[in-house]
Amino acid sequence: GAGVSQSPSNKVTEKGKDVELRCDPISGHTALYWYRQSLGQGLEFLIYFQGNSAPDKSGLPSDRFSAERTGGSVSTLTIQRTQQEDSAVYLCASSLGERGASDTQYFGPGTRLTVL
Amino acid sequence: AQSVTQPDIHITVSEGASLELRCNYSYGATPYLFWYVQSPGQGLQLLLKYFSGDTLVQGIKGFEAEFKRSQSSFNLRKPSVHWSDAAEYFCAVVTEDGGNKLTFGGGTRVLVKP
């Protein structure tokens, strides 16, 4: 079946602009995660959605970052007033959400964001 | 908070030789342990995972990993590498009190010499 998809695959923006990154999880997966991969920080967690529960936003680096998940499926990560340090690959993952911590997370190909 | 250490940033191995990638974690209880591989320009693919039971786990592409509680380690091995194994490998943990999120090590980049 279809895996996790993300769009766009590449995004170049100017400092100060807002960007939106999209994630389509695997159908039927109730858990959705956003991670960021950058040269300086490695792979780091950003935010986690599970069903209708309040999201775990503990990894968001600043209030310029926000995410929503509509209808329990598609998610959008929004970065406002982008800064050069936001340049990274943003990875989305989804899991069944049935077994909590032991669920396998399946990753999308990522969106490479470059802030000029 | 849990942490994961991959001591080797780069490893170069000859095709056909064996490979071992090290991973150490810091956590009071036994976490759930994962190895992911990332090929150039690709997303992360799960190689194997350990939750409980037999401490030697088999994964895809001929990889295996051994959990050693006494050493807080979860090293990844492959008896004979192929050129297609050139990639970056990430060890990761999830803990039940950690909110289900993966905490990753810094990664080990594997280069395969012909």
XYZ file of C-alpha atoms in Angstrom:
230
model
C 0.000 0.000 0.000
C 0.930 3.639 -0.128
C 3.451 4.889 2.359
C 3.742 8.241 4.077
C 3.887 11.053 1.556
C 5.141 14.575 2.043
C 4.954 17.696 -0.050
C 6.706 19.608 -1.334
C 9.892 17.564 -1.587
C 11.946 20.747 -1.689
C 11.120 24.259 -0.570
C 13.294 27.335 -0.907
C 12.095 30.460 0.828
C 13.361 33.817 1.906
C 14.036 34.709 5.495
C 10.917 36.083 7.148
C 8.419 34.262 4.936
C 5.931 31.686 6.212
C 6.004 28.098 4.912
C 3.615 25.160 5.113
C 4.728 21.558 4.878
C 2.250 18.776 4.290
C 2.149 15.159 5.417
C -0.215 12.408 4.307
C 0.085 9.462 6.695
C -0.553 5.827 5.901
C -4.277 5.179 5.752
C -5.596 3.910 9.066
C -2.679 5.192 11.112
C -3.922 7.216 14.054
C -0.537 8.459 15.273
C 1.461 11.076 13.369
C 4.857 12.550 14.185
C 7.010 15.386 12.855
C 10.800 15.300 13.179
C 13.523 17.609 11.944
C 16.903 16.532 10.593
C 19.614 19.158 10.502
C 23.390 19.095 10.353
C 23.841 20.684 13.723
C 21.107 18.991 15.719
C 20.712 15.591 14.091
C 17.265 14.022 14.162
C 14.957 15.633 16.682
C 11.314 15.239 17.584
C 8.968 18.154 16.996
C 5.343 17.169 17.609
C 3.116 14.084 17.989
C -0.581 13.615 17.290
C -2.546 10.620 18.561
C -6.176 10.344 17.562
C -8.285 13.072 19.111
C -5.931 13.663 22.040
C -4.168 16.967 22.563
C -0.891 16.896 20.607
C 2.470 16.590 22.323
C 4.172 19.813 21.285
C 7.152 19.433 23.576
C 9.690 19.353 20.748
C 8.681 22.524 18.927
C 11.703 24.851 19.074
C 9.822 28.141 19.172
C 6.347 29.626 18.922
C 7.005 30.240 15.225
C 6.356 26.535 14.713
C 2.864 25.077 14.769
C 1.127 22.034 13.365
C -2.367 20.816 12.900
C -3.982 17.610 11.855
C -7.309 17.817 10.125
C -9.844 15.006 10.282
C -7.347 12.719 11.960
C -5.421 12.320 8.719
C -3.426 14.972 6.852
C -1.110 17.184 8.865
C 0.401 20.573 8.100
C 3.508 21.944 9.791
C 3.686 25.724 9.599
C 6.788 27.791 10.215
C 6.202 31.519 10.505
C 8.809 34.198 9.870
C 11.386 31.618 8.789
C 14.979 31.982 9.907
C 18.110 30.528 8.353
C 18.465 28.115 11.257
C 15.141 26.563 10.226
C 16.869 25.093 7.159
C 16.604 21.324 7.564
C 14.837 18.238 6.306
C 11.432 17.883 7.927
C 10.337 14.270 8.275
C 6.862 12.996 8.956
C 6.095 9.551 10.339
C 2.940 7.666 11.146
C 2.075 4.565 13.148
C -0.979 2.487 13.911
C -1.239 4.043 17.345
C -2.431 0.820 18.913
C 0.566 -0.142 21.013
C 1.924 3.204 22.077
C 5.657 3.263 22.552
C 6.236 -0.056 20.807
C 4.481 0.955 17.582
C 6.674 1.033 14.504
C 6.900 4.483 12.967
C 6.958 4.650 9.171
C 8.694 7.661 7.698
C 8.018 9.753 4.648
C 10.758 10.968 2.281
C 10.922 14.380 3.923
C 10.735 17.988 2.822
C 14.042 19.791 2.423
C 13.589 23.393 3.517
C 16.177 25.992 2.597
C 15.859 29.483 4.028
C 17.912 32.078 2.165
C 15.559 11.949 29.831
C 16.768 9.142 27.653
C 19.742 9.574 25.335
C 21.343 7.507 22.604
C 25.005 7.482 21.657
C 26.501 6.168 18.468
C 30.241 6.502 19.044
C 31.301 6.072 15.428
C 30.439 8.918 13.069
C 31.956 7.215 10.013
C 32.875 3.613 9.271
C 34.520 2.371 6.094
C 34.253 -1.312 5.313
C 35.228 -3.446 2.330
C 32.513 -5.188 0.397
C 32.096 -8.694 1.757
C 33.543 -7.821 5.157
C 31.573 -7.851 8.372
C 30.073 -4.722 9.890
C 29.245 -3.779 13.452
C 27.684 -0.470 14.442
C 27.630 0.502 18.087
C 24.738 1.991 20.011
C 24.505 2.797 23.708
C 21.490 4.196 25.476
C 20.938 5.884 28.767
C 17.675 5.052 30.461
C 16.686 3.508 33.770
C 14.474 0.774 32.419
C 14.654 -1.163 29.184
C 13.466 1.052 26.384
C 12.094 -0.039 23.058
C 15.058 -0.085 20.668
C 15.165 0.465 16.936
C 17.651 0.633 14.092
C 16.783 2.689 11.027
C 18.705 3.129 7.774
C 18.682 6.209 5.579
C 20.005 5.882 2.050
C 21.011 9.059 0.180
C 17.951 11.171 -0.565
C 15.634 8.659 1.079
C 13.538 8.592 4.191
C 14.196 6.387 7.169
C 13.565 2.662 6.806
C 13.199 0.372 9.812
C 15.780 -2.432 9.900
C 14.762 -4.090 13.155
C 13.406 -3.487 16.626
C 13.652 -4.943 20.118
C 10.942 -4.884 22.732
C 11.506 -7.926 24.940
C 12.365 -11.605 24.829
C 15.218 -13.019 22.783
C 18.054 -10.514 22.929
C 19.245 -11.301 19.395
C 16.848 -9.911 16.832
C 16.852 -10.417 13.105
C 15.944 -7.707 10.676
C 15.683 -7.023 7.002
C 18.574 -7.001 4.520
C 20.530 -9.552 6.553
C 21.018 -7.335 9.606
C 20.807 -8.454 13.207
C 21.211 -6.687 16.537
C 21.936 -7.843 20.047
C 20.547 -6.224 23.164
C 22.892 -6.340 26.153
C 21.278 -4.968 29.283
C 24.507 -5.032 31.302
C 26.192 -2.781 28.757
C 23.127 -0.704 27.830
C 23.947 -1.506 24.238
C 22.111 -2.507 21.105
C 24.758 -3.077 18.433
C 23.881 -3.747 14.818
C 25.738 -6.356 12.783
C 25.902 -7.770 9.306
C 28.187 -10.684 8.415
C 28.939 -9.612 4.849
C 28.207 -6.129 3.541
C 27.103 -5.294 0.034
C 27.785 -2.052 -1.811
C 24.096 -1.204 -1.408
C 24.558 -1.079 2.378
C 26.321 2.266 2.053
C 24.014 4.582 3.980
C 23.552 6.298 7.308
C 22.342 4.201 10.204
C 20.445 5.505 13.194
C 19.813 3.854 16.520
C 16.724 5.084 18.349
C 14.804 4.483 21.547
C 11.256 4.994 22.704
C 10.199 4.870 26.318
C 6.713 4.474 27.695
C 7.093 7.544 29.841
C 8.768 9.467 27.021
C 5.625 10.190 25.062
C 6.092 7.616 22.315
C 8.558 9.775 20.444
C 11.791 8.408 19.005
C 15.056 9.686 20.443
C 17.791 9.172 17.890
C 21.517 8.751 18.099
C 23.715 10.944 15.975
C 23.999 8.353 13.238
C 26.855 6.372 11.698
C 27.671 6.839 8.040
C 28.865 3.635 6.396
C 31.045 3.716 3.314
C 31.600 0.487 1.387
C 34.838 0.020 -0.552
C 34.790 -2.253 -3.593
